[in-house]
Each structure stands twice: as C-alpha cells, then as structure tokens.
Amino acid sequence: MKSYYKTDEWSVIEEGFNPKMQEASESIFSLGNGHMGQRANFEEKYSGESLQGTYIAGIYYPDKTRVGWWKNGYPEYFAKVLNAPNWIGISVVIGEEELDLHTCKVSDFRRELNMKQGFLQRSFIAEFKSGRQIQVNARRFLSMAEEEIGAIRYSVKPLNFKGTLVLTSYIDGNVVNRDANYDEKFWDITAEGFKKGVAYLQSRTRKTGFEVCFAMVSETELNGEILKAKDQTVQQKGYVGYRKEIDVSTHDEVVLYKYVAVLSSLDHQAASLAENSIQKVIRAAERKYNGLFADHNTLWEENWSNSDIIIKGDPAAQQGIRFNIFQLNQTYTGRDERLNIGPKGFTGEKYGGSTYWDTEAFLIPFYLSTEPPQVARNLLKYRYKHLDKAIENAVKLGYKNGAALYPMVTMNGEECHNEWEITFEEIHRNGAIAFAIFNYIRYTGEKEYLAEYGLEVLIALSRFWRERVNWSDVKGKYVILGVTGPNEYENNVNNNWYTNKMALWTMQYTLESIDYVMHEHPAQYQKIIRKTGFRYETETASWRDVIKNMYFPVLEERGLFLQQDGYMDKEQRMASELPPAERPINQHWSWDRILRSVFIKQADVLQGIFCFEDEYTLETIRQNFDFYEPRTVHESSLSACIHSILASRIGEAEKAYELYLRTSRLDLDDYNKEVDEGLHITSMGGTWMSVVLGFGGLRIREGMLSFTPSLPKKWKYLSFVINFRGRVLQVGISNQQTEVKIIRGDQLQVEINGKIVMCQPAKL
Ligand code: BGC
C-alpha cells in the first residue's frame, strides 16, 4: 500500500497541502501529554473542512441519551469528551487580508510530527489574493514535564512586500462539539479578562460543573529582538486576545511565542483556578520556549529509553511501531488514578473519550512493560474505585447479592452506553477486568494486590457470573444466554464460547484468590468478608458447581471451539470472497445482513485462546486460527493484533507480518477509512503486543520471562525494552540469536527458546 505520509523512522511527514486530507491529518498529527490533547488544527484561521479538537483529560459532559425506542435499564446519558476552548489560535492579517489556507495559494507545505522529541512543526508559503506572500513556520508542543502547559513558536516572514502585519494571539471559548445529541451548548464562560500581562478565560461545563481556565502569555520578536510595545487587548464575548501591529519589510522575521496554561477543577479549587493559571503561565513564560522545550525533551528521552522498539530492515514497520508507542505515551502517563484511556485518546470525539474494556484487554500489557508497576496499578485501581457503581449498575438490571456488572462505557463508573446489544449483552467486559488483575500479578509478582483491592472486585464479578448463568435441563449444563461476544457482528447469541470461558475462569481465579488472601492476609480477609457479606461455604460451593458443569459449544471432530450455539448453521463463506467494493461491510451492508452472515468483526474465540494460550495445544490453536481468521473481516481496530500474535505463535511469521502491518499502520495508512474521526489509540496497545508478545514471543511463566522469537523475513533485527520486576531489560533478536541485556537492575534468569539463561547487568 502506498502511504500518503512519508516514511521516516522518527517522524510522520506530510509534504504538500491536501485539503481533502485535512481532517485525517489533524488526527495523525495530534499531540497530547496525559493531561490534555490537541488535534493538529491550524493556529491561523482555516475555513475549510476541519474538526476542531482540544481535549482535557477527565472533563466530560453527560449528553442526554438519544435512542429510537427507550428500554428500561438504559442510562440517562452518553458521556462526551468535550471540545474545550481553542487555545492555539493566532490570527495573521496583512492589510485587509487574513491568512487562511483555504483561500490562499499554498506552496512548500510541510508538516512533521517529530516523535522523538514530541513536537509538531508546519511550514508553508502562502500567497494572498493581492499577490503578497509570506512564509510561515509554526512549532508547538504540549509539555510532558509541565503537563498544564502548551507552547507555540509561530514565525512569519514577508517574502515580497513591506507593510503592517497584525498578529492576534487568542483564546476562544465559543466552541462546540460535532458530536452533540441535541445541539446543546456544553460550556458556559464564567470569567475572562487580562491580569498581569496574561489573558485568561474560564469555562464551566453544564451539568457536570467542571471548570477549566486557559491563561495565555504572548511575546513577539522582530528579527530576534523582543518587541517591547504593549499589545492591544481584544475582548469579545468568550474571546480574549492580544493584538500587535508590526511594520515589516521583505525577509524580516516576526516570531510570536505563545504560552498557555490549562488548569482544571479536577486539580484546583474552582475559586483559585484563574489565579493559579495566571501564576502558572507567568512562570512558564519565564522559562522561555527553549527552556520549556528542553524539559519536555528530557521526558521524551526517558519515555523512549523505556519503551522504544527498533526494527531493522523495514522502515514502514519501524515508523508504524514508533507512531503507536508515541501515541500511547502521550495519551496516558499514569500519574492520575482518576483517568483512563478512551479509544480515541485525545484525537477525536468518537467513543466519547470514555473507558472501554479496551484498557484491560489491550493496554495494560504495554504499560506493565514500559512503566513502573504503579502506572498499570492505577488503571486497575480506577476500576476498584468504580466497584460500588458497578454493583449499582447490576442492581439496576435486576441482579442481587453484591454482583457487579462494570459498564461497557464509562467516565465515572456509571454505564453510559445505550444500545441494548452492547449495554446489556456485552458482558464479557467483566471478564477482561478480572483478567487484568491476574495479568498484573503475573507480571509484577505483587500478589498482595489481591488482598488490598483485587479480591473485592473478583468476588463481585464471580457473583455476577453465578447469577448470569442458568441451568439448562436439555443440556444438563449451565448456559449463558443472550449475549454479545467481542464480535459485535452477532447479537443476542447463546453460549458465546469466549464469554462462557471468561465466566468460568473468573470463578476459578476468584476461588484461588480467596484461598491466598485467607491464608496469607487473614486480617484483610476478615475485612473483605465483612464488607462484602461473603458467605464462604454456600458461595464457593455454588461457583464450583458452575465451574464443573459449564457448557461450551464445540465441534469436536474439527478441534474447534464454536463461537456460539448455531455458528455452523450459517452459510460458510470466506472474507476473501467479499468484493472489495463491499468492504468494510459495516459501511456497505445492512445490519440485518451482517448479523446473519458468518463474518466476524474481531477476534472472539481467538481472543479467548490468546488469553489462555497455555491451556491449549499448538494443534488446537492452529485449527481454530485456520478456521476463524479467514472468516474475520478485521473491522475493529482491535482485531489484527490478536490474530498477528497467534499467527506468530503457530509459526506463520508472514501472516503475522501482514496482520502486524495492518495494526501498526492502521491509522497511518487509514485501513478502516475513518482516521479523520481520530486515531485508534487503544488498538495501539495491541500493536505493541503483536511485536513483543508476537514476534518477540514474550510470555511470563511461573514468574519467569520467556522468549520464543520468530521474525518476519524482512526484518534483520528487532529490539525492545521492557521493565520487569525492578529491572529494565533490552531484548535484541536477530535471525542468529536472541540476546537479553539488563540495562538497569540485578541479574535475572530468563528462558530463551526453551533454555534457561542467567542475564547479567550490562557493563557501563
Ligand atoms: C469494538 C469494541 C471496542 C470499541 C471501542 C468497537 O468497534 O468492537 O470491542 O471496545 O470499538 O474501541
């Protein structure tokens, strides 16, 4: 596939201005720093198609639910990530003409996302209708070191005229969401003005009452000299700015530095927000652009030293993986346990910026391996803190006895998704939450987590599964009816193999965990019993009964786990038979046709095999892969990665590679034709897994790291860095050998291709 963006190992580069690609590029070149994010909207006015997007972590609006037919149990609202006030705005006016790339003639356009240092750079020449030309060079970053700070360096050079250049640097609170159910306004402006050379604007979200304040300092230089003349203040309703008129001649350079502090009431008292923002931005401006950038850069260096992956011999694959790692690092830093990761991160409005099962199923492994345990632990604690809400949610649906059903989509622990087939039926999310606890402990060895937080969650989850199964007289087994599995192209199915497997495994793991906490942390165990009202004898006995008698659909003669009851009744077709014009089928087929078809949106049975791989023989994995993969259309971004890992597992390196490219370049090459809506951030964790778990063959077995690598033909060398139990390791894989070096920490025993070796700390 020919890529629109230039291939470069450390950057994404767009050469030439293509208005049709503008919204896609706005997603691709997005910046973030865990606290906030910004699509790559232009600083100057742009009257062409554009999705304006400034997002602040944890700030949302409960948009009233809109459905055709209300069903009891639907949540009242769907949370929306908010497009916050526009802080990047810089208007450029010469004479009567305002710079707008939609109306000017544009040449030499170049945009670069520098992933090594975390900045966005754009340069171009614009010719106005009058024939006047300017050259613009803009750079910006969202500070990783000072997460409430963003900075812009915006340079303008007149190329063929002498005249007055007017630059207005502003904050505009008059913003809307594209995704709004009733076209409501989401923000009220609560304060705006100028103080101590700072322009500020404070807005409050309707209903949720979050407040955010944007405070800006703007400085201008002409040919390297600071322009001392005072700026004119500009104030309109919901808009504050500083305006400067500068007399310029050909080849002069005017540079505007814009520093903005973005503070929210999640971290500050609303009453002191404006004052704190003003102080914050003044201090930032004192550090100057270069000083701020140097601090930011240090953090990126650190990020890369903990998470970089090097692929030699395949620049497109190299760019793909770095793009994924970059986005993951700039979306979630793990500093705040109230935050989570939306499927689009900070790059678009779709999915409301809310938390999905994606976090547990696709992201935890990345953060576990590239950050200290605290980061993944915060993601687990996020769910722990929502346990009461999950129990309330289950009560609303008719469950009793402390059963918890976590929401499929949430901001604050409440369910906010309202399609019955997902809200009520996609209950496998409960399994992912249990599995994440297991995964965390398997990786870190911190079993005490069970006593502190994990067990309480597991008990509530197992209670849910116990209530959700029912006894079938016909089958003489427990069954789970009316669910949607990970494959959302099937609804209301009975005995989805994956869901049944997750339910059974959760009960088993809860029993083991009870045993552990009871014996190793008896005091804490007593506390948990009191808090949850747990009745050991009856509850564990009834879970054991379900475990022993759970029904699973299988096709024994072919060694297949069946996706659900009746799957084999479908007309058996292969995805390769679909005409390209009909793909993706979700954009071309009626829902009715999709539901009855054999086609699978994303890994379903294979998702289960991926989780519990050690329980199955290679032959079983292969049989199921060979059966399901050809029926899968991979129309969820979460699909290709799991298939790629399993393909590596069964020795199909080239198939694994094909699927890897699809996952790692999903957005760069826009496979699903929707990148304009935002990036697929959560699937990026899956991409990382397809390299480290797939090609690198990393597994944890009985507390030991084990590697069984298999590289695609094209790759000469693969190396990745992982954190493991207080150490940082670098794993280097070539066709000849696999080498594990300890970069930080003590020696460690690991398994490489079945052999146990002792790895020594690298000599400095
Ligand atoms: C997938 C879900 C996923 C959601 C958000 C859907 O397309 O089918 O599994 O949770 O996107 O990423």
GROMACS .gro file of N, CA and C in nm, residues 640-692:
model
  159
  640ALA      N    1  -0.667  -0.712   1.429
  640ALA     CA    2  -0.547  -0.764   1.361
  640ALA      C    3  -0.438  -0.802   1.462
  641CYS      N    4  -0.427  -0.726   1.570
  641CYS     CA    5  -0.317  -0.751   1.665
  641CYS      C    6  -0.327  -0.891   1.725
  642ILE      N    7  -0.445  -0.929   1.770
  642ILE     CA    8  -0.459  -1.061   1.835
  642ILE      C    9  -0.430  -1.172   1.734
  643HIS      N   10  -0.479  -1.152   1.612
  643HIS     CA   11  -0.453  -1.251   1.508
  643HIS      C   12  -0.303  -1.259   1.476
  644SER      N   13  -0.239  -1.143   1.477
  644SER     CA   14  -0.096  -1.142   1.446
  644SER      C   15  -0.018  -1.220   1.553
  645ILE      N   16  -0.054  -1.200   1.678
  645ILE     CA   17   0.016  -1.270   1.787
  645ILE      C   18  -0.003  -1.422   1.773
  646LEU      N   19  -0.126  -1.461   1.745
  646LEU     CA   20  -0.150  -1.606   1.733
  646LEU      C   21  -0.082  -1.663   1.609
  647ALA      N   22  -0.077  -1.583   1.503
  647ALA     CA   23  -0.008  -1.631   1.383
  647ALA      C   24   0.139  -1.654   1.415
  648SER      N   25   0.199  -1.562   1.492
  648SER     CA   26   0.339  -1.584   1.533
  648SER      C   27   0.350  -1.711   1.615
  649ARG      N   28   0.254  -1.730   1.701
  649ARG     CA   29   0.258  -1.847   1.791
  649ARG      C   30   0.259  -1.978   1.715
  650ILE      N   31   0.183  -1.981   1.603
  650ILE     CA   32   0.176  -2.108   1.531
  650ILE      C   33   0.279  -2.113   1.417
  651GLY      N   34   0.372  -2.017   1.421
  651GLY     CA   35   0.482  -2.022   1.325
  651GLY      C   36   0.449  -1.965   1.188
  652GLU      N   37   0.339  -1.890   1.177
  652GLU     CA   38   0.305  -1.830   1.048
  652GLU      C   39   0.359  -1.688   1.045
  653ALA      N   40   0.492  -1.675   1.036
  653ALA     CA   41   0.553  -1.542   1.052
  653ALA      C   42   0.506  -1.444   0.945
  654GLU      N   43   0.485  -1.492   0.823
  654GLU     CA   44   0.448  -1.396   0.718
  654GLU      C   45   0.305  -1.348   0.734
  655LYS      N   46   0.217  -1.438   0.775
  655LYS     CA   47   0.078  -1.398   0.803
  655LYS      C   48   0.079  -1.299   0.920
  656ALA      N   49   0.162  -1.331   1.019
  656ALA     CA   50   0.173  -1.243   1.136
  656ALA      C   51   0.220  -1.105   1.093
  657TYR      N   52   0.310  -1.102   0.997
  657TYR     CA   53   0.365  -0.975   0.949
  657TYR      C   54   0.259  -0.894   0.876
  658GLU      N   55   0.184  -0.963   0.791
  658GLU     CA   56   0.078  -0.894   0.716
  658GLU      C   57  -0.022  -0.830   0.814
  659LEU      N   58  -0.057  -0.907   0.916
  659LEU     CA   59  -0.152  -0.856   1.015
  659LEU      C   60  -0.089  -0.746   1.101
  660TYR      N   61   0.041  -0.762   1.124
  660TYR     CA   62   0.111  -0.658   1.202
  660TYR      C   63   0.107  -0.524   1.130
  661LEU      N   64   0.135  -0.528   0.998
  661LEU     CA   65   0.135  -0.401   0.924
  661LEU      C   66  -0.003  -0.338   0.931
  662ARG      N   67  -0.103  -0.422   0.924
  662ARG     CA   68  -0.239  -0.371   0.930
  662ARG      C   69  -0.266  -0.303   1.064
  663THR      N   70  -0.218  -0.360   1.171
  663THR     CA   71  -0.244  -0.298   1.300
  663THR      C   72  -0.153  -0.178   1.323
  664SER      N   73  -0.026  -0.191   1.284
  664SER     CA   74   0.065  -0.082   1.321
  664SER      C   75   0.047   0.038   1.231
  665ARG      N   76   0.000   0.016   1.108
  665ARG     CA   77  -0.018   0.129   1.017
  665ARG      C   78  -0.166   0.154   0.991
  666LEU      N   79  -0.249   0.103   1.081
  666LEU     CA   80  -0.394   0.117   1.065
  666LEU      C   81  -0.433   0.263   1.040
  667ASP      N   82  -0.377   0.353   1.120
  667ASP     CA   83  -0.412   0.493   1.105
  667ASP      C   84  -0.326   0.561   0.999
  668LEU      N   85  -0.197   0.532   1.000
  668LEU     CA   86  -0.109   0.598   0.902
  668LEU      C   87  -0.156   0.567   0.759
  669ASP      N   88  -0.203   0.445   0.737
  669ASP     CA   89  -0.250   0.409   0.602
  669ASP      C   90  -0.402   0.403   0.594
  670ASP      N   91  -0.468   0.441   0.699
  670ASP     CA   92  -0.614   0.451   0.706
  670ASP      C   93  -0.687   0.328   0.650
  671TYR      N   94  -0.652   0.211   0.701
  671TYR     CA   95  -0.713   0.087   0.653
  671TYR      C   96  -0.865   0.087   0.669
  672ASN      N   97  -0.913   0.143   0.781
  672ASN     CA   98  -1.058   0.134   0.804
  672ASN      C   99  -1.133   0.259   0.757
  673LYS      N  100  -1.064   0.345   0.687
  673LYS     CA  101  -1.123   0.463   0.624
  673LYS      C  102  -1.203   0.549   0.721
  674GLU      N  103  -1.142   0.580   0.831
  674GLU     CA  104  -1.211   0.660   0.932
  674GLU      C  105  -1.114   0.738   1.019
  675VAL      N  106  -0.992   0.757   0.970
  675VAL     CA  107  -0.892   0.820   1.058
  675VAL      C  108  -0.926   0.967   1.084
  676ASP      N  109  -1.006   1.025   0.996
  676ASP     CA  110  -1.047   1.165   1.018
  676ASP      C  111  -1.120   1.181   1.152
  677GLU      N  112  -1.182   1.074   1.201
  677GLU     CA  113  -1.256   1.082   1.328
  677GLU      C  114  -1.163   1.078   1.449
  678GLY      N  115  -1.040   1.038   1.427
  678GLY     CA  116  -0.945   1.027   1.539
  678GLY      C  117  -0.866   0.899   1.523
  679LEU      N  118  -0.765   0.884   1.606
  679LEU     CA  119  -0.678   0.765   1.597
  679LEU      C  120  -0.733   0.652   1.683
  680HIS      N  121  -0.690   0.531   1.651
  680HIS     CA  122  -0.734   0.415   1.729
  680HIS      C  123  -0.633   0.390   1.840
  681ILE      N  124  -0.642   0.471   1.942
  681ILE     CA  125  -0.539   0.466   2.046
  681ILE      C  126  -0.536   0.332   2.118
  682THR      N  127  -0.653   0.278   2.151
  682THR     CA  128  -0.648   0.157   2.234
  682THR      C  129  -0.592   0.038   2.155
  683SER      N  130  -0.614   0.039   2.025
  683SER     CA  131  -0.560  -0.075   1.949
  683SER      C  132  -0.408  -0.065   1.940
  684MET      N  133  -0.353   0.053   1.972
  684MET     CA  134  -0.208   0.068   1.963
  684MET      C  135  -0.137  -0.018   2.068
  685GLY      N  136  -0.206  -0.041   2.178
  685GLY     CA  137  -0.152  -0.133   2.279
  685GLY      C  138  -0.144  -0.273   2.219
  686GLY      N  139  -0.242  -0.305   2.135
  686GLY     CA  140  -0.244  -0.435   2.068
  686GLY      C  141  -0.128  -0.446   1.970
  687THR      N  142  -0.098  -0.335   1.903
  687THR     CA  143   0.013  -0.335   1.808
  687THR      C  144   0.143  -0.366   1.881
  688TRP      N  145   0.157  -0.299   1.994
  688TRP     CA  146   0.279  -0.324   2.074
  688TRP      C  147   0.286  -0.473   2.111
  689MET      N  148   0.171  -0.529   2.150
  689MET     CA  149   0.171  -0.672   2.186
  689MET      C  150   0.210  -0.758   2.067
  690SER      N  151   0.169  -0.715   1.947
  690SER     CA  152   0.198  -0.804   1.833
  690SER      C  153   0.348  -0.807   1.804
  691VAL      N  154   0.422  -0.704   1.845
  691VAL     CA  155   0.568  -0.711   1.830
  691VAL      C  156   0.630  -0.788   1.947
  692VAL      N  157   0.595  -0.746   2.068
  692VAL     CA  158   0.668  -0.800   2.184
  692VAL      C  159   0.621  -0.942   2.219
   0.00000   0.00000   0.00000
